[in-house]
Amino acid sequence: MSSPSPADEPLICSAKECRAAAVWALRWNNPRLHDADRRKTWLACDTHRGSLGDFLDARGFLREVARLSGSPTLEA
């Protein structure tokens, strides 16, 4: 029996100790470390979207917040 590939794993919120399904992508970069067009991504559930976004925004890192495509909470 083969093990599941990482693509088959559910996307999980990036908040510490949260195991909820991620429905948001918070795209950010640190302008002192990254090129202007580079984006890193944190994933967030509905509960942690605000706190993770506030953390990034307070540092001037947050560039975009978008719903994840294929999220289990999105309607078809």
PDB file of C-alpha atoms in Angstrom:
ATOM      1  CA  MET A   1       0.000   0.000   0.000  1.00  0.00           C
ATOM      2  CA  SER A   2       1.416   3.408  -0.929  1.00  0.00           C
ATOM      3  CA  SER A   3       1.506   6.346   1.448  1.00  0.00           C
ATOM      4  CA  PRO A   4      -0.468   9.475   0.581  1.00  0.00           C
ATOM      5  CA  SER A   5       1.396  12.172  -1.301  1.00  0.00           C
ATOM      6  CA  PRO A   6       1.700  15.683   0.186  1.00  0.00           C
ATOM      7  CA  ALA A   7      -0.773  16.896  -2.457  1.00  0.00           C
ATOM      8  CA  ASP A   8      -3.392  14.564  -0.919  1.00  0.00           C
ATOM      9  CA  GLU A   9      -2.941  16.024   2.568  1.00  0.00           C
ATOM     10  CA  PRO A  10      -5.453  18.662   3.698  1.00  0.00           C
ATOM     11  CA  LEU A  11      -4.143  22.213   3.984  1.00  0.00           C
ATOM     12  CA  ILE A  12      -3.875  23.160   7.662  1.00  0.00           C
ATOM     13  CA  CYS A  13      -3.898  26.583   9.317  1.00  0.00           C
ATOM     14  CA  SER A  14      -0.428  28.017  10.054  1.00  0.00           C
ATOM     15  CA  ALA A  15      -1.417  29.324  13.506  1.00  0.00           C
ATOM     16  CA  LYS A  16       0.449  27.670  16.357  1.00  0.00           C
ATOM     17  CA  GLU A  17      -1.242  24.433  17.488  1.00  0.00           C
ATOM     18  CA  CYS A  18      -4.238  24.946  15.161  1.00  0.00           C
ATOM     19  CA  ARG A  19      -5.239  21.857  13.183  1.00  0.00           C
ATOM     20  CA  ALA A  20      -8.244  23.401  11.401  1.00  0.00           C
ATOM     21  CA  ALA A  21      -8.588  23.317   7.643  1.00  0.00           C
ATOM     22  CA  ALA A  22      -7.094  26.354   5.943  1.00  0.00           C
ATOM     23  CA  VAL A  23      -9.415  28.456   3.804  1.00  0.00           C
ATOM     24  CA  TRP A  24      -7.270  31.603   3.420  1.00  0.00           C
ATOM     25  CA  ALA A  25      -3.865  32.304   1.905  1.00  0.00           C
ATOM     26  CA  LEU A  26      -2.042  35.262   3.466  1.00  0.00           C
ATOM     27  CA  ARG A  27       0.658  36.255   0.992  1.00  0.00           C
ATOM     28  CA  TRP A  28       3.508  38.307   2.366  1.00  0.00           C
ATOM     29  CA  ASN A  29       7.135  39.262   2.047  1.00  0.00           C
ATOM     30  CA  ASN A  30       9.776  40.953   4.147  1.00  0.00           C
ATOM     31  CA  PRO A  31      11.128  43.740   1.926  1.00  0.00           C
ATOM     32  CA  ARG A  32      14.473  43.662   3.741  1.00  0.00           C
ATOM     33  CA  LEU A  33      14.951  39.996   2.823  1.00  0.00           C
ATOM     34  CA  HIS A  34      12.865  39.288  -0.287  1.00  0.00           C
ATOM     35  CA  ASP A  35      12.595  40.727  -3.787  1.00  0.00           C
ATOM     36  CA  ALA A  36       9.495  42.902  -4.228  1.00  0.00           C
ATOM     37  CA  ASP A  37       7.713  40.279  -6.367  1.00  0.00           C
ATOM     38  CA  ARG A  38       8.465  37.315  -4.090  1.00  0.00           C
ATOM     39  CA  ARG A  39       5.596  36.034  -1.943  1.00  0.00           C
ATOM     40  CA  LYS A  40       5.613  33.651   0.977  1.00  0.00           C
ATOM     41  CA  THR A  41       2.307  32.167   2.113  1.00  0.00           C
ATOM     42  CA  TRP A  42       0.776  31.448   5.477  1.00  0.00           C
ATOM     43  CA  LEU A  43      -2.445  29.473   5.535  1.00  0.00           C
ATOM     44  CA  ALA A  44      -5.299  30.425   7.840  1.00  0.00           C
ATOM     45  CA  CYS A  45      -8.627  29.088   9.009  1.00  0.00           C
ATOM     46  CA  ASP A  46     -11.502  31.545   9.490  1.00  0.00           C
ATOM     47  CA  THR A  47     -10.679  31.861  13.206  1.00  0.00           C
ATOM     48  CA  HIS A  48      -7.023  32.837  12.699  1.00  0.00           C
ATOM     49  CA  ARG A  49      -7.285  34.891   9.514  1.00  0.00           C
ATOM     50  CA  GLY A  50      -7.463  38.131  11.498  1.00  0.00           C
ATOM     51  CA  SER A  51      -4.702  37.453  14.027  1.00  0.00           C
ATOM     52  CA  LEU A  52      -2.219  36.142  11.452  1.00  0.00           C
ATOM     53  CA  GLY A  53      -3.061  39.007   9.100  1.00  0.00           C
ATOM     54  CA  ASP A  54      -2.702  41.575  11.906  1.00  0.00           C
ATOM     55  CA  PHE A  55       0.720  40.147  12.841  1.00  0.00           C
ATOM     56  CA  LEU A  56       1.974  40.455   9.262  1.00  0.00           C
ATOM     57  CA  ASP A  57       0.336  43.831   8.654  1.00  0.00           C
ATOM     58  CA  ALA A  58       1.835  45.377  11.821  1.00  0.00           C
ATOM     59  CA  ARG A  59       5.281  44.604  10.390  1.00  0.00           C
ATOM     60  CA  GLY A  60       4.420  45.905   6.912  1.00  0.00           C
ATOM     61  CA  PHE A  61       4.740  42.404   5.410  1.00  0.00           C
ATOM     62  CA  LEU A  62       1.156  41.569   4.360  1.00  0.00           C
ATOM     63  CA  ARG A  63       0.609  41.912   0.611  1.00  0.00           C
ATOM     64  CA  GLU A  64      -2.603  39.984  -0.123  1.00  0.00           C
ATOM     65  CA  VAL A  65      -5.293  37.828   1.480  1.00  0.00           C
ATOM     66  CA  ALA A  66      -7.190  35.441  -0.786  1.00  0.00           C
ATOM     67  CA  ARG A  67      -9.513  32.486  -0.398  1.00  0.00           C
ATOM     68  CA  LEU A  68      -7.864  29.178  -1.205  1.00  0.00           C
ATOM     69  CA  SER A  69      -9.195  27.530  -4.334  1.00  0.00           C
ATOM     70  CA  GLY A  70     -10.542  24.081  -3.655  1.00  0.00           C
ATOM     71  CA  SER A  71     -11.192  24.878  -0.003  1.00  0.00           C
ATOM     72  CA  PRO A  72     -13.668  22.505   1.587  1.00  0.00           C
ATOM     73  CA  THR A  73     -15.718  25.494   2.786  1.00  0.00           C
ATOM     74  CA  LEU A  74     -16.139  27.086  -0.630  1.00  0.00           C
ATOM     75  CA  GLU A  75     -19.357  26.471  -2.477  1.00  0.00           C
ATOM     76  CA  ALA A  76     -19.201  24.945  -5.945  1.00  0.00           C
TER      77      ALA A  76
END
